[in-house]
Coordinates of C-alpha atoms in Angstrom, one line a residue:
X1 CA 110.4 85.2 99.6
X2 CA 112.7 87.7 100.7
X3 CA 111.4 90.4 99.0
X4 CA 107.6 90.0 100.8
X5 CA 109.3 89.7 103.7
X6 CA 111.7 93.2 103.3
X7 CA 108.2 94.5 102.1
X8 CA 107.0 93.7 105.6
X9 CA 109.8 94.8 107.4
X10 CA 109.8 98.0 106.0
X11 CA 106.1 98.4 106.5
X12 CA 107.0 97.7 110.5
X13 CA 109.3 100.1 110.4
X14 CA 107.0 102.6 108.8
X15 CA 105.1 102.0 111.2
X16 CA 107.6 102.4 114.0
X17 CA 108.6 106.2 113.0
X18 CA 105.5 107.0 111.8
X19 CA 104.8 106.4 115.9
X20 CA 107.5 108.3 117.1
X21 CA 107.9 111.3 114.8
X22 CA 104.0 111.9 115.7
X23 CA 105.1 111.3 119.4
X24 CA 107.7 113.9 119.5
X25 CA 105.1 116.0 118.7
X26 CA 103.8 115.8 123.5
X27 CA 107.7 115.8 124.1
X28 CA 108.1 119.6 123.5
X29 CA 104.1 121.3 123.9
X30 CA 103.3 120.2 127.2
X31 CA 99.8 122.1 126.0
X32 CA 99.5 119.6 123.4
X33 CA 100.2 116.7 125.2
X34 CA 97.5 117.4 128.0
X35 CA 95.2 117.9 124.6
X36 CA 95.9 114.3 123.1
X37 CA 95.5 112.6 126.7
X38 CA 92.0 114.6 127.4
X39 CA 91.0 113.8 123.8
X40 CA 92.3 109.5 125.2
X41 CA 90.8 110.1 128.0
X42 CA 87.0 111.3 126.4
X43 CA 87.6 108.1 124.8
X44 CA 87.8 105.7 127.6
X45 CA 84.3 105.2 127.4
X46 CA 83.9 108.3 129.4
X47 CA 81.9 110.7 126.5
X48 CA 80.1 107.5 124.8
X49 CA 78.5 106.4 128.4
X50 CA 77.5 109.9 129.0
X51 CA 76.2 110.0 125.4
X52 CA 74.3 106.6 126.6
X53 CA 72.4 108.5 129.5
X54 CA 70.9 111.9 127.7
X55 CA 69.4 110.3 124.9
X56 CA 67.4 108.6 126.8
X57 CA 66.8 111.5 129.1
X58 CA 66.7 113.9 125.7
X59 CA 64.9 111.8 123.1
X60 CA 62.6 109.5 125.3
X61 CA 61.5 106.3 123.5
X62 CA 64.0 106.8 120.7
X63 CA 66.9 107.8 122.9
X64 CA 66.6 104.1 124.4
X65 CA 66.6 102.1 121.0
X66 CA 69.3 104.6 119.8
X67 CA 71.5 103.1 123.5
X68 CA 70.6 99.9 123.1
X69 CA 72.0 100.3 120.1
X70 CA 75.5 101.7 121.3
X71 CA 75.4 99.4 124.2
X72 CA 75.5 96.8 121.1
X73 CA 77.9 97.9 119.0
X74 CA 80.4 98.4 122.3
X75 CA 80.1 95.1 123.2
X76 CA 80.4 93.1 119.9
X77 CA 83.8 95.4 119.6
X78 CA 85.3 94.7 122.8
X79 CA 84.3 90.9 122.4
X80 CA 86.2 91.2 118.5
X81 CA 88.8 93.5 119.8
X82 CA 90.0 91.4 122.6
X83 CA 90.1 88.2 120.9
X84 CA 92.3 89.5 118.2
X85 CA 94.9 91.2 121.1
X86 CA 95.2 87.8 122.6
X87 CA 96.0 86.3 119.1
X88 CA 98.2 89.3 118.0
X89 CA 99.8 90.4 121.3
X90 CA 101.3 92.7 120.4
X91 CA 103.5 95.1 122.7
X92 CA 102.8 99.0 123.0
X93 CA 105.3 101.1 121.1
X94 CA 105.9 102.8 124.7
X95 CA 106.7 99.1 125.6
X96 CA 109.0 98.5 122.0
X97 CA 110.7 101.3 121.9
X98 CA 112.7 103.3 124.3
X99 CA 112.9 106.5 122.1
X100 CA 108.9 106.3 122.3
X101 CA 107.5 108.0 125.4
X102 CA 104.2 106.8 126.9
X103 CA 101.6 109.5 127.2
X104 CA 98.6 108.2 128.8
X105 CA 97.6 105.1 130.7
X106 CA 96.3 102.2 129.2
X107 CA 93.5 100.2 129.2
X108 CA 94.9 96.7 128.5
X109 CA 98.4 95.1 127.7
X110 CA 98.2 95.1 124.1
X111 CA 98.6 97.2 121.0
X112 CA 96.7 95.8 117.9
X113 CA 93.7 96.5 117.3
X114 CA 93.1 99.9 119.2
X115 CA 90.0 99.7 120.8
X116 CA 89.0 103.8 120.9
X117 CA 89.2 104.1 117.4
X118 CA 87.4 101.3 116.9
X119 CA 84.2 102.5 118.9
X120 CA 84.9 106.4 118.0
X121 CA 83.9 105.1 114.0
X122 CA 81.5 103.0 114.8
X123 CA 79.6 105.3 117.3
X124 CA 80.6 108.3 114.9
X125 CA 78.4 105.7 111.9
X126 CA 75.7 105.1 114.2
X127 CA 75.1 108.7 114.9
X128 CA 75.8 110.7 112.5
X129 CA 73.7 110.1 109.6
X130 CA 70.7 109.8 113.0
X131 CA 71.6 113.2 114.0
X132 CA 74.2 115.1 111.7
X133 CA 74.7 118.2 113.9
X134 CA 76.2 115.2 115.9
X135 CA 79.0 115.2 113.1
X136 CA 80.0 118.4 114.0
X137 CA 81.8 117.1 116.6
X138 CA 82.2 113.6 115.9
X139 CA 84.3 113.0 113.2
X140 CA 86.8 115.9 114.4
X141 CA 86.6 114.5 117.7
X142 CA 87.1 110.6 115.8
X143 CA 90.2 112.1 113.7
X144 CA 91.5 113.1 116.8
X145 CA 91.3 110.1 118.9
X146 CA 93.2 107.8 116.1
X147 CA 95.8 110.4 116.2
X148 CA 96.0 111.0 119.7
X149 CA 96.6 106.9 120.0
X150 CA 99.6 107.6 118.1
X151 CA 101.0 111.1 119.4
X152 CA 100.5 109.3 123.1
X153 CA 102.8 106.2 121.6
X154 CA 100.1 104.1 122.8
X155 CA 99.5 103.1 119.0
X156 CA 100.9 102.4 116.2
X157 CA 99.4 103.9 112.6
X158 CA 98.5 100.4 111.8
X159 CA 96.5 99.8 114.9
X160 CA 94.2 102.5 113.8
X161 CA 93.7 101.9 110.9
X162 CA 92.6 98.6 112.2
X163 CA 90.8 99.7 114.6
X164 CA 88.7 102.4 111.9
X165 CA 88.5 99.2 109.9
X166 CA 86.7 97.3 112.8
X167 CA 84.6 100.5 113.7
X168 CA 83.5 100.3 110.1
X169 CA 82.9 96.5 110.3
X170 CA 81.2 96.8 113.2
X171 CA 79.0 99.7 112.9
X172 CA 78.1 98.2 109.2
X173 CA 76.8 94.8 111.0
X174 CA 74.4 96.3 113.5
X175 CA 73.5 99.0 111.5
X176 CA 72.2 96.4 108.2
X177 CA 70.8 94.3 111.0
X178 CA 68.6 97.3 112.3
X179 CA 67.2 98.1 108.4
X180 CA 66.5 94.5 108.6
X181 CA 63.8 94.6 111.1

């Protein structure tokens, strides 16, 4: 039993250490800090809401369907991650460790999982197969979103990983149910 506890302690330590090391990037480079803050701010919903508004204007009826799927995906994701956050109540890295600096505002109190990463992964998995050219922007944006959450001291790597896994699950669930229609 102590062996597994030791492994858990090591994993928690590596999670915090990785967050600390990446968080140092923004302390020494104000431009990099602004860049990751901008990525994070876009991931707050601005980018996704903008796309939801533009799709029907540009694509007509098909755009309404895509927007409806994005709204459904977002709603399902919010319900899932809020339930998980309510049960795990994991403090954010900057709350748990004074050496980790908060690099941007948060939308809620707890860390696990990363909702920004969850939405970015889910929407990217929905949109890129439909409109491959969007992959040139969305794939790097999704990766940078997950990285930004750690760099800004808002999430641990495990939060981002779980957010990505939830996004994958959410996208798979919605896309498979759409295929069955």
